[in-house]
Amino acid sequence: MELTLDFPKVKAIVESYTEKVDSLIDSYAGNKEQLISLLQDVQAEFNYLPQDVLVKISQKLDIPLSQVFSVVTFFRAFTLKPRGRHLVTVCLGTACHVKGGRRLVEKIERDYGIKPGETSGDMRFTLEAVNCLGCCALGPVVVVDGKYESKMNPDKLDRVLRGYK
Amino acid sequence: MVEQVRKLLEKRVESAAELESLRQSILGKRDTSRTCISVCGGTACRASGAEAVVEAFLDEIERRELQVQVEMKETGCHGFCEKGPLVVIEPKKIFYQQVKPEDIPEIIAETVLGGKVVERLLYVDPVSAEKITCEPDVPFYKRQTRTIFGANGTINPTNIEDYIAIGGYSALSKVLTGMKPQQIVDEIKKSGLRGRGGGGFPTGKKWQSCRDAEADFKYVICNADEGDPGAYQDRSLLEGNPHSVLEGMIIGAYAIGSHRGYIYVRNEYPLAVRHARIAIEQAMGYGLLGENILGSGFDFNVTINKGGGAFVCGESSALMASLEGKIGEPKAKYVHMSEKGLWDNPSLLNNVKTWANVPLIINKGADWYSKIGTAGSKGTMIFSLVGNINNTGLVEVPMGITLREMIFDIGGGIPNGKKFKAVQTGGPSGGCIPEQFLDTPMDFDELTKLGSMMGSGGMIVMDEDTCMVDVAKYFIEFLKGESCGKCTPCREGINRMSEILANITQGKGKPEDLDKLEDLAEVLSAGALCALGQSAANPVMSTLKYFRDEYTAHIEQKKCPAGVCRDLIQYSINPEKCQGCLRCLRACPTGAITGEKRQAHTLNQGLCIKCGACYDVCKFDAVIRQ
Amino acid sequence: MAKVWIDGETSIEVEDPDGVNAVRLTVDDKEIIVSPGQTILEAVQRRNGIGNIPALCHHPAVKPYGACRICTVEVSEDGGSKFKFVAACLYPVKEGLIVKTQTEKIKKLRKGIIELMLARCPDVPKIQELAEEYGVEKPRFVLGDQDCILCGLCVRACQEIMGKSAISLVNRGIYREVAAPFYAYELTEECIGCGDCAFVCPTGAIEMGEDGRPILPKVKIPFAEIETLMKKEAVIPS
């Protein structure tokens, strides 16, 4: 099969991407201390932190790239790899742990082959484990794409996840 | 948008007198006899479906055209999270729990219009089986002193006028019209307020040191990076009553001479961030924040910064590093942050709850405040009571109340007839307190004497089915993931402790492991750079102190008495109880269970991975765990 | 007149220095007189025979960091009734400070820290020397095979001496390591191949490669069976 490149289309995509990146960075112009907030905005926009955007941030905000890289690797909120279509966050706070939160993580590991921080090969799920979402009365808690599911067990989790393609 | 701005500008008050007349006009417009339905909109209730309940109310009110007679308000967290979604009907304060959208038509018809109570939605006292109608009579609330948290249930956090109506910003008025900065600091000192974030440092002393420091710029910071697992009161306070925190910060800024403030909120709290942003916008629109506050000539601006997912950023120097755009690495605090903090400038950092106490102290006076609590710990404290307890939720009580009262009178005791084993206070920096100390008063110094600490107010109750070695391992694993990695004792020491604890829970422990743990604990407490490392060994040491026999059982007999540690327990099926329903067979992920319908199943130990799924699904108690 | 020590064996009498901009403190029961604005470690290192404070992450050419913690000493600010543990490389000298550098507790702490370091880097000569001095024979933990003790001197040298920022400390906790951005040097021209990082490294963990760029020590975790829930996938360089 021959692949034909639709040059105008590709150009438009690249331009809109560049525009988006530039406008995000410019909104923080000159505010080096807002680096973490800017990174969060970029990650919210692209679902991960593309390397070239980080380089651009370093240049435009005049922050050494090594410092940007240190910040990105230090904070758990940031990821350098693209995330899956659906983000599954399992709470492993003490209250949820005491009620069996660990088993939910293990179930996902068995069924989808991913550990916390990893994305399934088909880009369907990204699993994150966090320490306490603050809904301790309803533990164990799992959040899928922003939707909170309470009093979870491996069975219920299975049914919930099947609904996300 | 222009419309909104114009509306806000019209409301702008330019003096304390104008604020007071605004307050009166708001109150005048409110009809206190009008029915008001307040639905708890805290994150926990939302997770239980509160949003659908709100929608259902709006639909029903519209359908019956009751908009004039009935007001519906989505409020902050009410605190009784176990029983959410919660609905309180004013003015009688009728308390409905576990409300579902299907219940709404009945509530409107029976209670709102008919003046009758819907019995099945009332709280039932588990001991007396009595049905309780009014919120203040519910045992969970009755024993509390909700001077700060109580407002959550009555205001809509996204409407500043609700806050003004209950007296909000009157402390700020008092301060800007009649108090000198040093007076304010003196009042805070006299009140005896101590930091509610974990350290328990005398707040007045911190304010004084910041006031005395000489610099061109000073900063005021609110630490909302609540990281202790199991503690969520800061979140609920910031979500439910952000103005109380703002007001405290403005007063603090005036007292020390700062014009710039930051609220550092955890990344995992989107609702708190949203409500704080709205609160700041509205406060600015009403002239209560920003330039020339209440016409006093005092300027103060606040920005919200989100955390990046690092527990260590709850530590003040790490938080400030993060605010500067750097990694959250703590540094030595031989010179206090209140003298050299953010960008080496004097910085006043306090916890959310500490800030919320400030307007109260200013309004009611330090004398009133210091009468509540004990000699060393004044005022009230908001705790999150979670774990193996009947009434999970957020509790505000005066300092000095005993653990027993908290857990059994307010918390309602342990569910499922289990026995109390220990309560963990102070998060990963605290320790486990066993039964013999239940009559200890909740006091900063009393808890420290027991080898634990008050911390940020997290209280995790554990029953007899909890393995204390597993608890210690859990906290060490947590800290291992959160250690910044800068100093040797914390980075290496915690890692080695986690190796040892993993071995012990897997049955590979040796007797000298306990000595190694104790030695590592000493290295940590003497050598670590920051409080995370210095207190990291507390959960291990406290469980070792009070539950040493569990450790020796794991090491010497290779047994887990509580039946928790995976490698030391065994599941089997009791053929006498098994009904052959195939449930466990289907639940088993490795096919370790075999059997026919209506015949006793068997569990193949070789294939069993001890996941416990069969134990969970069996309805006949036929799966044995030992 | 007051008796102050200028090194381990020599003491002199000085006139009571009122109005002189100097700080008097006691180190291991010997009173010394120093200029203000320095740290305990600096004051002690300048005087032979006074005090005994080892230090690994310290270098006179860069700012102190306080990471290795082996320079921990006991100090008292209230005349000797209460002592606390502080890092000598960061703690400023104060009038009337009482410093103890060789108490039993300090020796035990140093022994503990060295044991941890030796377990992490068993082949590093500098650590082996310290181990011998403080009586650490064989660490009671599973041995790793690192060379880097994460003192951060290389990063600070690059930043403070050279004014560049070619390398930094990335990741956190036990996964912390020294690396160039994205583990590659070609992205920016920050690294000029000066070799300062290799020079200040106390353990010899950095070598200069043939291309003129330093070869940084990569963290080889796990060195024992570590089950972590929070492991993020590291960006693997090709």
PDB file of N, CA, C and O in Angstrom, chain A residues 62-98:
ATOM      1  N   ASP A  62      13.982  30.742  29.618  1.00  0.00           N
ATOM      2  CA  ASP A  62      15.377  30.882  30.061  1.00  0.00           C
ATOM      3  C   ASP A  62      15.662  30.081  31.328  1.00  0.00           C
ATOM      4  O   ASP A  62      16.231  30.588  32.298  1.00  0.00           O
ATOM      5  N   ILE A  63      15.194  28.833  31.314  1.00  0.00           N
ATOM      6  CA  ILE A  63      15.501  27.921  32.426  1.00  0.00           C
ATOM      7  C   ILE A  63      16.381  26.823  31.846  1.00  0.00           C
ATOM      8  O   ILE A  63      16.043  26.268  30.803  1.00  0.00           O
ATOM      9  N   PRO A  64      17.497  26.475  32.503  1.00  0.00           N
ATOM     10  CA  PRO A  64      18.344  25.414  31.952  1.00  0.00           C
ATOM     11  C   PRO A  64      17.554  24.140  31.724  1.00  0.00           C
ATOM     12  O   PRO A  64      16.721  23.750  32.558  1.00  0.00           O
ATOM     13  N   LEU A  65      17.782  23.495  30.607  1.00  0.00           N
ATOM     14  CA  LEU A  65      17.041  22.281  30.285  1.00  0.00           C
ATOM     15  C   LEU A  65      17.226  21.225  31.366  1.00  0.00           C
ATOM     16  O   LEU A  65      16.309  20.454  31.666  1.00  0.00           O
ATOM     17  N   SER A  66      18.414  21.216  31.986  1.00  0.00           N
ATOM     18  CA  SER A  66      18.653  20.221  33.029  1.00  0.00           C
ATOM     19  C   SER A  66      17.697  20.437  34.202  1.00  0.00           C
ATOM     20  O   SER A  66      17.230  19.484  34.813  1.00  0.00           O
ATOM     21  N   GLN A  67      17.379  21.696  34.486  1.00  0.00           N
ATOM     22  CA  GLN A  67      16.460  21.958  35.583  1.00  0.00           C
ATOM     23  C   GLN A  67      15.042  21.527  35.208  1.00  0.00           C
ATOM     24  O   GLN A  67      14.320  20.943  36.015  1.00  0.00           O
ATOM     25  N   VAL A  68      14.648  21.794  33.971  1.00  0.00           N
ATOM     26  CA  VAL A  68      13.331  21.360  33.509  1.00  0.00           C
ATOM     27  C   VAL A  68      13.233  19.844  33.616  1.00  0.00           C
ATOM     28  O   VAL A  68      12.243  19.297  34.105  1.00  0.00           O
ATOM     29  N   PHE A  69      14.283  19.158  33.174  1.00  0.00           N
ATOM     30  CA  PHE A  69      14.288  17.702  33.216  1.00  0.00           C
ATOM     31  C   PHE A  69      14.225  17.193  34.654  1.00  0.00           C
ATOM     32  O   PHE A  69      13.514  16.239  34.968  1.00  0.00           O
ATOM     33  N   SER A  70      14.963  17.842  35.555  1.00  0.00           N
ATOM     34  CA  SER A  70      14.917  17.445  36.960  1.00  0.00           C
ATOM     35  C   SER A  70      13.498  17.567  37.507  1.00  0.00           C
ATOM     36  O   SER A  70      13.006  16.671  38.182  1.00  0.00           O
ATOM     37  N   VAL A  71      12.846  18.688  37.201  1.00  0.00           N
ATOM     38  CA  VAL A  71      11.492  18.923  37.710  1.00  0.00           C
ATOM     39  C   VAL A  71      10.523  17.889  37.149  1.00  0.00           C
ATOM     40  O   VAL A  71       9.704  17.328  37.864  1.00  0.00           O
ATOM     41  N   VAL A  72      10.650  17.605  35.855  1.00  0.00           N
ATOM     42  CA  VAL A  72       9.738  16.656  35.224  1.00  0.00           C
ATOM     43  C   VAL A  72       9.893  15.261  35.816  1.00  0.00           C
ATOM     44  O   VAL A  72       8.910  14.541  36.008  1.00  0.00           O
ATOM     45  N   THR A  73      11.129  14.880  36.125  1.00  0.00           N
ATOM     46  CA  THR A  73      11.329  13.531  36.649  1.00  0.00           C
ATOM     47  C   THR A  73      11.094  13.450  38.158  1.00  0.00           C
ATOM     48  O   THR A  73      10.930  12.369  38.697  1.00  0.00           O
ATOM     49  N   PHE A  74      11.084  14.576  38.825  1.00  0.00           N
ATOM     50  CA  PHE A  74      10.897  14.559  40.274  1.00  0.00           C
ATOM     51  C   PHE A  74       9.433  14.384  40.663  1.00  0.00           C
ATOM     52  O   PHE A  74       9.094  13.626  41.561  1.00  0.00           O
ATOM     53  N   PHE A  75       8.553  15.108  39.974  1.00  0.00           N
ATOM     54  CA  PHE A  75       7.146  15.117  40.374  1.00  0.00           C
ATOM     55  C   PHE A  75       6.357  14.026  39.669  1.00  0.00           C
ATOM     56  O   PHE A  75       6.421  13.881  38.449  1.00  0.00           O
ATOM     57  N   ARG A  76       5.597  13.287  40.439  1.00  0.00           N
ATOM     58  CA  ARG A  76       4.874  12.157  39.903  1.00  0.00           C
ATOM     59  C   ARG A  76       3.777  12.560  38.941  1.00  0.00           C
ATOM     60  O   ARG A  76       3.315  11.766  38.145  1.00  0.00           O
ATOM     61  N   ALA A  77       3.323  13.801  38.999  1.00  0.00           N
ATOM     62  CA  ALA A  77       2.221  14.209  38.129  1.00  0.00           C
ATOM     63  C   ALA A  77       2.619  14.228  36.663  1.00  0.00           C
ATOM     64  O   ALA A  77       1.760  14.188  35.789  1.00  0.00           O
ATOM     65  N   PHE A  78       3.929  14.279  36.397  1.00  0.00           N
ATOM     66  CA  PHE A  78       4.371  14.428  35.018  1.00  0.00           C
ATOM     67  C   PHE A  78       4.804  13.108  34.410  1.00  0.00           C
ATOM     68  O   PHE A  78       5.381  12.259  35.070  1.00  0.00           O
ATOM     69  N   THR A  79       4.551  12.966  33.120  1.00  0.00           N
ATOM     70  CA  THR A  79       4.981  11.766  32.426  1.00  0.00           C
ATOM     71  C   THR A  79       5.575  12.130  31.068  1.00  0.00           C
ATOM     72  O   THR A  79       5.081  13.025  30.386  1.00  0.00           O
ATOM     73  N   LEU A  80       6.672  11.462  30.729  1.00  0.00           N
ATOM     74  CA  LEU A  80       7.334  11.733  29.458  1.00  0.00           C
ATOM     75  C   LEU A  80       6.824  10.809  28.367  1.00  0.00           C
ATOM     76  O   LEU A  80       7.174  10.961  27.204  1.00  0.00           O
ATOM     77  N   LYS A  81       6.002   9.851  28.773  1.00  0.00           N
ATOM     78  CA  LYS A  81       5.491   8.910  27.776  1.00  0.00           C
ATOM     79  C   LYS A  81       4.004   9.161  27.593  1.00  0.00           C
ATOM     80  O   LYS A  81       3.298   9.442  28.564  1.00  0.00           O
ATOM     81  N   PRO A  82       3.511   9.006  26.386  1.00  0.00           N
ATOM     82  CA  PRO A  82       2.086   9.226  26.151  1.00  0.00           C
ATOM     83  C   PRO A  82       1.248   8.297  27.003  1.00  0.00           C
ATOM     84  O   PRO A  82       1.601   7.141  27.219  1.00  0.00           O
ATOM     85  N   ARG A  83       0.138   8.817  27.481  1.00  0.00           N
ATOM     86  CA  ARG A  83      -0.745   8.023  28.326  1.00  0.00           C
ATOM     87  C   ARG A  83      -1.803   7.331  27.485  1.00  0.00           C
ATOM     88  O   ARG A  83      -2.065   7.700  26.344  1.00  0.00           O
ATOM     89  N   GLY A  84      -2.420   6.355  28.071  1.00  0.00           N
ATOM     90  CA  GLY A  84      -3.481   5.611  27.391  1.00  0.00           C
ATOM     91  C   GLY A  84      -4.741   6.454  27.273  1.00  0.00           C
ATOM     92  O   GLY A  84      -4.826   7.572  27.777  1.00  0.00           O
ATOM     93  N   ARG A  85      -5.744   5.865  26.610  1.00  0.00           N
ATOM     94  CA  ARG A  85      -6.992   6.606  26.404  1.00  0.00           C
ATOM     95  C   ARG A  85      -7.715   6.856  27.728  1.00  0.00           C
ATOM     96  O   ARG A  85      -8.409   7.852  27.886  1.00  0.00           O
ATOM     97  N   HIS A  86      -7.567   5.908  28.646  1.00  0.00           N
ATOM     98  CA  HIS A  86      -8.287   6.042  29.916  1.00  0.00           C
ATOM     99  C   HIS A  86      -7.314   5.956  31.078  1.00  0.00           C
ATOM    100  O   HIS A  86      -6.486   5.059  31.142  1.00  0.00           O
ATOM    101  N   LEU A  87      -7.458   6.911  31.976  1.00  0.00           N
ATOM    102  CA  LEU A  87      -6.577   6.947  33.144  1.00  0.00           C
ATOM    103  C   LEU A  87      -7.293   6.307  34.324  1.00  0.00           C
ATOM    104  O   LEU A  87      -8.360   6.747  34.722  1.00  0.00           O
ATOM    105  N   VAL A  88      -6.697   5.247  34.844  1.00  0.00           N
ATOM    106  CA  VAL A  88      -7.273   4.560  36.002  1.00  0.00           C
ATOM    107  C   VAL A  88      -6.405   4.872  37.207  1.00  0.00           C
ATOM    108  O   VAL A  88      -5.227   4.536  37.236  1.00  0.00           O
ATOM    109  N   THR A  89      -6.977   5.546  38.178  1.00  0.00           N
ATOM    110  CA  THR A  89      -6.219   5.909  39.382  1.00  0.00           C
ATOM    111  C   THR A  89      -6.756   5.120  40.566  1.00  0.00           C
ATOM    112  O   THR A  89      -7.923   5.225  40.902  1.00  0.00           O
ATOM    113  N   VAL A  90      -5.890   4.325  41.173  1.00  0.00           N
ATOM    114  CA  VAL A  90      -6.311   3.542  42.341  1.00  0.00           C
ATOM    115  C   VAL A  90      -5.765   4.207  43.595  1.00  0.00           C
ATOM    116  O   VAL A  90      -4.586   4.543  43.660  1.00  0.00           O
ATOM    117  N   CYS A  91      -6.620   4.399  44.573  1.00  0.00           N
ATOM    118  CA  CYS A  91      -6.160   5.023  45.807  1.00  0.00           C
ATOM    119  C   CYS A  91      -5.514   3.983  46.710  1.00  0.00           C
ATOM    120  O   CYS A  91      -6.110   2.943  46.993  1.00  0.00           O
ATOM    121  N   LEU A  92      -4.274   4.283  47.144  1.00  0.00           N
ATOM    122  CA  LEU A  92      -3.614   3.363  48.057  1.00  0.00           C
ATOM    123  C   LEU A  92      -3.320   4.050  49.387  1.00  0.00           C
ATOM    124  O   LEU A  92      -2.320   3.769  50.030  1.00  0.00           O
ATOM    125  N   GLY A  93      -4.193   4.978  49.749  1.00  0.00           N
ATOM    126  CA  GLY A  93      -4.059   5.615  51.043  1.00  0.00           C
ATOM    127  C   GLY A  93      -4.308   4.590  52.137  1.00  0.00           C
ATOM    128  O   GLY A  93      -4.811   3.504  51.887  1.00  0.00           O
ATOM    129  N   THR A  94      -3.940   4.950  53.348  1.00  0.00           N
ATOM    130  CA  THR A  94      -4.030   3.982  54.445  1.00  0.00           C
ATOM    131  C   THR A  94      -5.413   3.375  54.591  1.00  0.00           C
ATOM    132  O   THR A  94      -5.556   2.158  54.742  1.00  0.00           O
ATOM    133  N   ALA A  95      -6.456   4.219  54.547  1.00  0.00           N
ATOM    134  CA  ALA A  95      -7.798   3.684  54.761  1.00  0.00           C
ATOM    135  C   ALA A  95      -8.182   2.710  53.658  1.00  0.00           C
ATOM    136  O   ALA A  95      -8.755   1.650  53.913  1.00  0.00           O
ATOM    137  N   CYS A  96      -7.855   3.070  52.417  1.00  0.00           N
ATOM    138  CA  CYS A  96      -8.174   2.168  51.307  1.00  0.00           C
ATOM    139  C   CYS A  96      -7.305   0.917  51.358  1.00  0.00           C
ATOM    140  O   CYS A  96      -7.742  -0.171  50.997  1.00  0.00           O
ATOM    141  N   HIS A  97      -6.073   1.072  51.825  1.00  0.00           N
ATOM    142  CA  HIS A  97      -5.176  -0.074  51.933  1.00  0.00           C
ATOM    143  C   HIS A  97      -5.731  -1.075  52.930  1.00  0.00           C
ATOM    144  O   HIS A  97      -5.769  -2.277  52.683  1.00  0.00           O
ATOM    145  N   VAL A  98      -6.197  -0.540  54.051  1.00  0.00           N
ATOM    146  CA  VAL A  98      -6.744  -1.402  55.096  1.00  0.00           C
ATOM    147  C   VAL A  98      -7.982  -2.135  54.598  1.00  0.00           C
ATOM    148  O   VAL A  98      -8.306  -3.228  55.065  1.00  0.00           O
TER     149      VAL A  98
END
